Amino acid sequence: MRSAVAEEADIDAYFERIGFAGSIAPSLETLGLLHLQHPMTIPFENLDPLMGAPVRLDLANLQQKLLFDRRGGYCLEHNLLFKAVLQSLDFDVKVVGARSLWGHPEDAERPIGHIALITEIGAVPYLADVGFSAVTLTAPLRLKADIEQVTPHGKFRLTGGPPVWRLETLLGEDWTALYSFERAEFGADAIAELSERASTTGTQRDNLIAARVDRTHRHTLRNLSLKRHGLDGTTERREIASVQEIRDVLEQVFGIALPYDERLQPVLETVFARFSGSA
């Protein structure tokens, strides 16, 4: 882990993967373009934890999986790759730990289960996060409390402030909490421990999850429930009706090149049986 963050990312391969051809100056404009193109191209997916396959966080394996194998990954994979890319472009960036509040009561005591990035541009700090599944940011947010910030895929705001910040998004007429975080750097050992826990227990191990954005929609999959969220607030839903349809959706809607792994088909069959009531 420590050696991986010091390595140079394969910028040419990353740019080719996300279709980027803009300026590489470490500016807010560059950060914004990368922050949009990344989640539009590289999907969130948790097939490896679901199959019981190891999640490797060194840069070589991250690049092989997300760039060359045309897979996706979960939050740690996305944001560690993005961190390496930004560092290779001379951005000042660090990892912070976050406590997910999405889908949990307001007063719930939550462990750190997510990572995000803080980068400073001209001494102004910004939150960057290309890996929060169904509600991934598509633009960096200035680290300033209580101002509405408009992104290509919705309105967000940060509340609180030192030491604890909270990220919220506007859903309908209500602000909904996504996660809280502090600016203290989340170290390599803590990242490795978090990944081991996330990949072997809990949500990532027990559910099929995928997410991706395009210019006009967010696409999300949780087990057999496929949703297409429009920027106008509308949502289209459908239930997946077969194992083959799961494969088709992962490939065609989320752009995942499915791994040639003998564990994949039995896992998808188990997901279908469990959530379709056909077990």
Tab-separated table of C-alpha atoms in Angstrom:
chain	number	residue	atom	x	y	z
A	1	MET	CA	0.000	0.000	0.000
A	2	ARG	CA	2.652	2.577	0.952
A	3	SER	CA	4.718	1.901	-2.151
A	4	ALA	CA	1.646	2.000	-4.394
A	5	VAL	CA	0.766	5.609	-3.597
A	6	ALA	CA	4.328	6.695	-4.469
A	7	GLU	CA	4.223	5.086	-7.921
A	8	GLU	CA	3.367	6.979	-11.070
A	9	ALA	CA	-0.011	6.118	-12.510
A	10	ASP	CA	-0.260	5.104	-16.153
A	11	ILE	CA	-1.756	8.404	-17.231
A	12	ASP	CA	-2.029	7.498	-20.912
A	13	ALA	CA	-3.971	4.314	-20.114
A	14	TYR	CA	-6.200	6.178	-17.660
A	15	PHE	CA	-6.947	8.957	-20.151
A	16	GLU	CA	-7.738	6.402	-22.847
A	17	ARG	CA	-10.037	4.497	-20.488
A	18	ILE	CA	-12.085	7.551	-19.496
A	19	GLY	CA	-11.897	9.324	-22.867
A	20	PHE	CA	-10.061	12.379	-21.545
A	21	ALA	CA	-8.203	14.789	-23.829
A	22	GLY	CA	-8.087	18.031	-21.834
A	23	SER	CA	-5.432	20.039	-20.041
A	24	ILE	CA	-3.265	18.180	-17.543
A	25	ALA	CA	-2.441	21.243	-15.469
A	26	PRO	CA	-3.264	20.664	-11.773
A	27	SER	CA	-6.179	23.098	-11.904
A	28	LEU	CA	-9.801	23.066	-10.751
A	29	GLU	CA	-10.878	22.763	-14.390
A	30	THR	CA	-8.776	19.624	-14.893
A	31	LEU	CA	-10.017	18.127	-11.625
A	32	GLY	CA	-13.605	18.815	-12.616
A	33	LEU	CA	-13.271	17.163	-16.026
A	34	LEU	CA	-11.587	14.075	-14.588
A	35	HIS	CA	-14.134	13.888	-11.784
A	36	LEU	CA	-16.957	13.757	-14.332
A	37	GLN	CA	-15.378	11.396	-16.855
A	38	HIS	CA	-14.269	8.812	-14.285
A	39	PRO	CA	-17.715	7.733	-12.948
A	40	MET	CA	-19.215	8.025	-16.423
A	41	THR	CA	-16.765	5.393	-17.662
A	42	ILE	CA	-15.535	3.225	-14.800
A	43	PRO	CA	-18.480	1.623	-12.970
A	44	PHE	CA	-18.917	0.876	-9.308
A	45	GLU	CA	-19.199	-2.904	-8.894
A	46	ASN	CA	-18.501	-5.458	-6.188
A	47	LEU	CA	-18.163	-8.724	-8.114
A	48	ASP	CA	-14.861	-9.630	-6.455
A	49	PRO	CA	-16.155	-9.451	-2.856
A	50	LEU	CA	-19.315	-11.241	-3.955
A	51	MET	CA	-17.249	-14.072	-5.460
A	52	GLY	CA	-14.908	-14.205	-2.466
A	53	ALA	CA	-12.015	-13.043	-4.655
A	54	PRO	CA	-9.318	-10.869	-3.070
A	55	VAL	CA	-9.488	-7.120	-3.593
A	56	ARG	CA	-5.929	-5.963	-4.306
A	57	LEU	CA	-5.261	-2.275	-3.707
A	58	ASP	CA	-1.735	-1.883	-5.061
A	59	LEU	CA	-1.570	0.436	-8.050
A	60	ALA	CA	-0.528	-2.249	-10.541
A	61	ASN	CA	-3.567	-4.385	-9.747
A	62	LEU	CA	-5.929	-1.406	-9.614
A	63	GLN	CA	-4.821	-0.350	-13.088
A	64	GLN	CA	-4.994	-3.863	-14.479
A	65	LYS	CA	-8.538	-4.358	-13.232
A	66	LEU	CA	-10.115	-0.931	-13.754
A	67	LEU	CA	-8.209	0.185	-16.857
A	68	PHE	CA	-7.004	-2.790	-18.871
A	69	ASP	CA	-9.577	-5.438	-17.868
A	70	ARG	CA	-12.356	-2.820	-18.164
A	71	ARG	CA	-13.854	-3.761	-14.836
A	72	GLY	CA	-15.059	-1.514	-12.028
A	73	GLY	CA	-14.574	-1.665	-8.302
A	74	TYR	CA	-15.797	-0.454	-4.963
A	75	CYS	CA	-14.985	2.818	-3.179
A	76	LEU	CA	-11.433	2.047	-2.137
A	77	GLU	CA	-10.433	0.916	-5.611
A	78	HIS	CA	-11.944	3.948	-7.328
A	79	ASN	CA	-10.583	6.561	-4.977
A	80	LEU	CA	-7.109	5.040	-4.603
A	81	LEU	CA	-6.755	4.910	-8.392
A	82	PHE	CA	-8.051	8.482	-8.653
A	83	LYS	CA	-5.605	9.566	-5.945
A	84	ALA	CA	-2.687	8.029	-7.826
A	85	VAL	CA	-3.760	9.736	-11.044
A	86	LEU	CA	-4.113	13.116	-9.341
A	87	GLN	CA	-0.738	12.780	-7.636
A	88	SER	CA	0.872	11.922	-10.960
A	89	LEU	CA	-0.592	15.177	-12.307
A	90	ASP	CA	0.944	17.099	-9.371
A	91	PHE	CA	-2.224	17.613	-7.347
A	92	ASP	CA	-1.861	17.735	-3.576
A	93	VAL	CA	-4.244	15.013	-2.409
A	94	LYS	CA	-4.836	12.807	0.616
A	95	VAL	CA	-7.260	10.086	1.710
A	96	VAL	CA	-9.792	10.667	4.487
A	97	GLY	CA	-12.041	8.129	6.186
A	98	ALA	CA	-15.819	8.558	6.048
A	99	ARG	CA	-18.777	7.172	7.977
A	100	SER	CA	-21.669	6.289	5.689
A	101	LEU	CA	-25.000	7.775	6.792
A	102	TRP	CA	-26.886	6.825	3.613
A	103	GLY	CA	-29.888	4.699	4.570
A	104	HIS	CA	-29.199	4.945	8.302
A	105	PRO	CA	-30.940	6.869	11.114
A	106	GLU	CA	-29.658	10.383	11.763
A	107	ASP	CA	-28.356	9.486	15.225
A	108	ALA	CA	-26.759	6.149	14.276
A	109	GLU	CA	-23.183	5.549	15.441
A	110	ARG	CA	-21.409	4.532	12.256
A	111	PRO	CA	-17.910	3.084	11.792
A	112	ILE	CA	-15.602	4.303	9.064
A	113	GLY	CA	-16.633	2.322	6.000
A	114	HIS	CA	-15.752	4.579	3.079
A	115	ILE	CA	-12.869	6.727	1.862
A	116	ALA	CA	-12.860	10.039	0.034
A	117	LEU	CA	-10.172	12.481	-1.066
A	118	ILE	CA	-9.238	16.023	-0.103
A	119	THR	CA	-7.214	18.009	-2.609
A	120	GLU	CA	-6.034	21.592	-2.345
A	121	ILE	CA	-5.885	23.907	-5.337
A	122	GLY	CA	-4.425	27.321	-4.666
A	123	ALA	CA	-4.723	26.666	-0.916
A	124	VAL	CA	-8.476	26.047	-1.325
A	125	PRO	CA	-9.535	22.523	-0.195
A	126	TYR	CA	-11.969	20.427	-2.240
A	127	LEU	CA	-13.715	17.131	-1.559
A	128	ALA	CA	-13.320	14.596	-4.374
A	129	ASP	CA	-15.031	11.202	-4.404
A	130	VAL	CA	-15.552	8.996	-7.470
A	131	GLY	CA	-16.651	5.888	-5.573
A	132	PHE	CA	-19.812	6.396	-3.505
A	133	SER	CA	-21.927	3.889	-5.414
A	134	ALA	CA	-25.467	5.104	-6.158
A	135	VAL	CA	-24.775	8.762	-5.284
A	136	THR	CA	-21.227	9.237	-6.528
A	137	LEU	CA	-20.176	12.848	-6.971
A	138	THR	CA	-19.521	13.950	-10.549
A	139	ALA	CA	-17.709	17.150	-9.559
A	140	PRO	CA	-15.425	18.202	-6.715
A	141	LEU	CA	-16.999	20.231	-3.909
A	142	ARG	CA	-15.369	23.192	-2.237
A	143	LEU	CA	-14.852	22.416	1.427
A	144	LYS	CA	-17.109	25.180	2.687
A	145	ALA	CA	-20.131	24.711	4.915
A	146	ASP	CA	-23.753	25.515	4.163
A	147	ILE	CA	-23.557	26.497	0.516
A	148	GLU	CA	-25.489	24.677	-2.195
A	149	GLN	CA	-23.126	23.304	-4.832
A	150	VAL	CA	-24.484	22.256	-8.204
A	151	THR	CA	-22.889	19.291	-10.001
A	152	PRO	CA	-23.777	17.668	-13.347
A	153	HIS	CA	-25.800	15.068	-11.414
A	154	GLY	CA	-27.510	16.919	-8.615
A	155	LYS	CA	-27.153	19.440	-5.828
A	156	PHE	CA	-24.937	18.838	-2.808
A	157	ARG	CA	-23.831	20.692	0.272
A	158	LEU	CA	-21.400	20.291	3.126
A	159	THR	CA	-22.535	21.010	6.666
A	160	GLY	CA	-20.781	21.104	9.999
A	161	GLY	CA	-17.134	21.982	9.718
A	162	PRO	CA	-13.960	21.327	11.650
A	163	PRO	CA	-13.574	18.734	12.910
A	164	VAL	CA	-16.561	16.834	11.479
A	165	TRP	CA	-18.003	17.561	8.041
A	166	ARG	CA	-21.151	16.048	6.580
A	167	LEU	CA	-21.989	15.571	2.905
A	168	GLU	CA	-25.652	15.887	1.924
A	169	THR	CA	-27.551	15.724	-1.354
A	170	LEU	CA	-30.888	17.235	-2.317
A	171	LEU	CA	-33.454	14.524	-3.077
A	172	GLY	CA	-36.766	16.060	-4.036
A	173	GLU	CA	-37.223	18.840	-1.497
A	174	ASP	CA	-35.214	17.240	1.295
A	175	TRP	CA	-31.518	17.237	2.096
A	176	THR	CA	-30.319	13.674	2.742
A	177	ALA	CA	-27.072	12.798	4.516
A	178	LEU	CA	-24.572	10.652	2.609
A	179	TYR	CA	-21.585	10.490	4.959
A	180	SER	CA	-19.519	12.345	7.539
A	181	PHE	CA	-15.749	12.728	7.564
A	182	GLU	CA	-12.838	14.495	9.194
A	183	ARG	CA	-9.788	15.945	7.452
A	184	ALA	CA	-7.265	13.764	9.281
A	185	GLU	CA	-5.397	11.572	6.802
A	186	PHE	CA	-6.528	7.941	6.695
A	187	GLY	CA	-3.342	5.901	6.567
A	188	ALA	CA	-2.313	2.871	4.544
A	189	ASP	CA	-2.750	0.389	7.401
A	190	ALA	CA	-6.257	1.671	8.137
A	191	ILE	CA	-7.143	1.447	4.427
A	192	ALA	CA	-5.952	-2.159	4.264
A	193	GLU	CA	-7.936	-3.050	7.391
A	194	LEU	CA	-11.051	-1.362	6.018
A	195	SER	CA	-10.750	-3.189	2.700
A	196	GLU	CA	-10.350	-6.548	4.419
A	197	ARG	CA	-13.471	-5.916	6.474
A	198	ALA	CA	-15.526	-4.503	3.589
A	199	SER	CA	-14.623	-7.276	1.155
A	200	THR	CA	-15.345	-10.183	3.504
A	201	THR	CA	-18.375	-9.077	5.544
A	202	GLY	CA	-21.460	-6.920	5.256
A	203	THR	CA	-23.081	-5.197	2.290
A	204	GLN	CA	-20.340	-5.719	-0.283
A	205	ARG	CA	-20.089	-9.428	0.479
A	206	ASP	CA	-23.818	-10.163	0.604
A	207	ASN	CA	-25.352	-8.099	-2.210
A	208	LEU	CA	-24.804	-7.531	-5.922
A	209	ILE	CA	-24.215	-3.803	-6.398
A	210	ALA	CA	-23.393	-1.749	-9.480
A	211	ALA	CA	-23.651	1.938	-10.380
A	212	ARG	CA	-22.703	4.239	-13.227
A	213	VAL	CA	-23.682	7.666	-14.527
A	214	ASP	CA	-24.176	8.934	-18.050
A	215	ARG	CA	-24.889	12.475	-19.225
A	216	THR	CA	-28.530	12.428	-18.186
A	217	HIS	CA	-29.052	9.570	-15.696
A	218	ARG	CA	-27.731	7.599	-12.771
A	219	HIS	CA	-27.998	3.824	-13.219
A	220	THR	CA	-28.045	1.627	-10.122
A	221	LEU	CA	-28.362	-2.087	-9.491
A	222	ARG	CA	-28.925	-3.741	-6.139
A	223	ASN	CA	-29.413	-7.473	-6.458
A	224	LEU	CA	-32.316	-7.764	-8.924
A	225	SER	CA	-33.580	-4.157	-8.740
A	226	LEU	CA	-32.413	-2.015	-11.641
A	227	LYS	CA	-33.123	1.728	-11.464
A	228	ARG	CA	-32.587	4.600	-13.858
A	229	HIS	CA	-32.676	7.969	-12.113
A	230	GLY	CA	-33.223	11.020	-14.301
A	231	LEU	CA	-31.834	14.452	-13.512
A	232	ASP	CA	-35.443	15.677	-13.438
A	233	GLY	CA	-36.132	13.542	-10.367
A	234	THR	CA	-37.927	10.710	-12.162
A	235	THR	CA	-36.994	7.075	-11.580
A	236	GLU	CA	-37.636	4.076	-13.800
A	237	ARG	CA	-37.518	0.656	-12.126
A	238	ARG	CA	-37.482	-2.908	-13.316
A	239	GLU	CA	-36.851	-6.286	-11.749
A	240	ILE	CA	-34.374	-8.594	-13.425
A	241	ALA	CA	-36.032	-11.826	-14.496
A	242	SER	CA	-33.155	-14.260	-15.115
A	243	VAL	CA	-29.491	-14.952	-14.481
A	244	GLN	CA	-28.727	-14.234	-18.124
A	245	GLU	CA	-30.402	-10.846	-17.753
A	246	ILE	CA	-28.143	-10.081	-14.790
A	247	ARG	CA	-25.135	-10.721	-17.024
A	248	ASP	CA	-26.616	-8.625	-19.832
A	249	VAL	CA	-27.339	-5.702	-17.503
A	250	LEU	CA	-23.856	-5.767	-15.984
A	251	GLU	CA	-22.298	-5.724	-19.442
A	252	GLN	CA	-24.661	-3.454	-21.350
A	253	VAL	CA	-25.946	-0.961	-18.759
A	254	PHE	CA	-22.853	-0.732	-16.570
A	255	GLY	CA	-20.173	-1.456	-19.138
A	256	ILE	CA	-18.485	-4.182	-17.099
A	257	ALA	CA	-16.316	-6.681	-18.932
A	258	LEU	CA	-17.299	-9.705	-16.872
A	259	PRO	CA	-14.393	-11.694	-15.476
A	260	TYR	CA	-13.614	-15.177	-16.769
A	261	ASP	CA	-13.929	-16.646	-13.299
A	262	GLU	CA	-15.604	-19.973	-12.595
A	263	ARG	CA	-17.017	-18.484	-9.387
A	264	LEU	CA	-19.084	-15.844	-11.191
A	265	GLN	CA	-21.920	-17.943	-12.597
A	266	PRO	CA	-22.725	-19.777	-9.325
A	267	VAL	CA	-22.694	-16.469	-7.455
A	268	LEU	CA	-25.114	-14.871	-9.923
A	269	GLU	CA	-27.344	-17.930	-9.693
A	270	THR	CA	-27.338	-17.617	-5.902
A	271	VAL	CA	-28.227	-13.914	-6.085
A	272	PHE	CA	-31.101	-14.680	-8.454
A	273	ALA	CA	-32.421	-17.529	-6.330
A	274	ARG	CA	-32.166	-15.550	-3.120
A	275	PHE	CA	-33.816	-12.340	-4.309
A	276	SER	CA	-36.323	-13.689	-6.792
A	277	GLY	CA	-37.896	-16.025	-4.277
A	278	SER	CA	-37.095	-19.065	-6.429
A	279	ALA	CA	-34.854	-20.732	-3.879
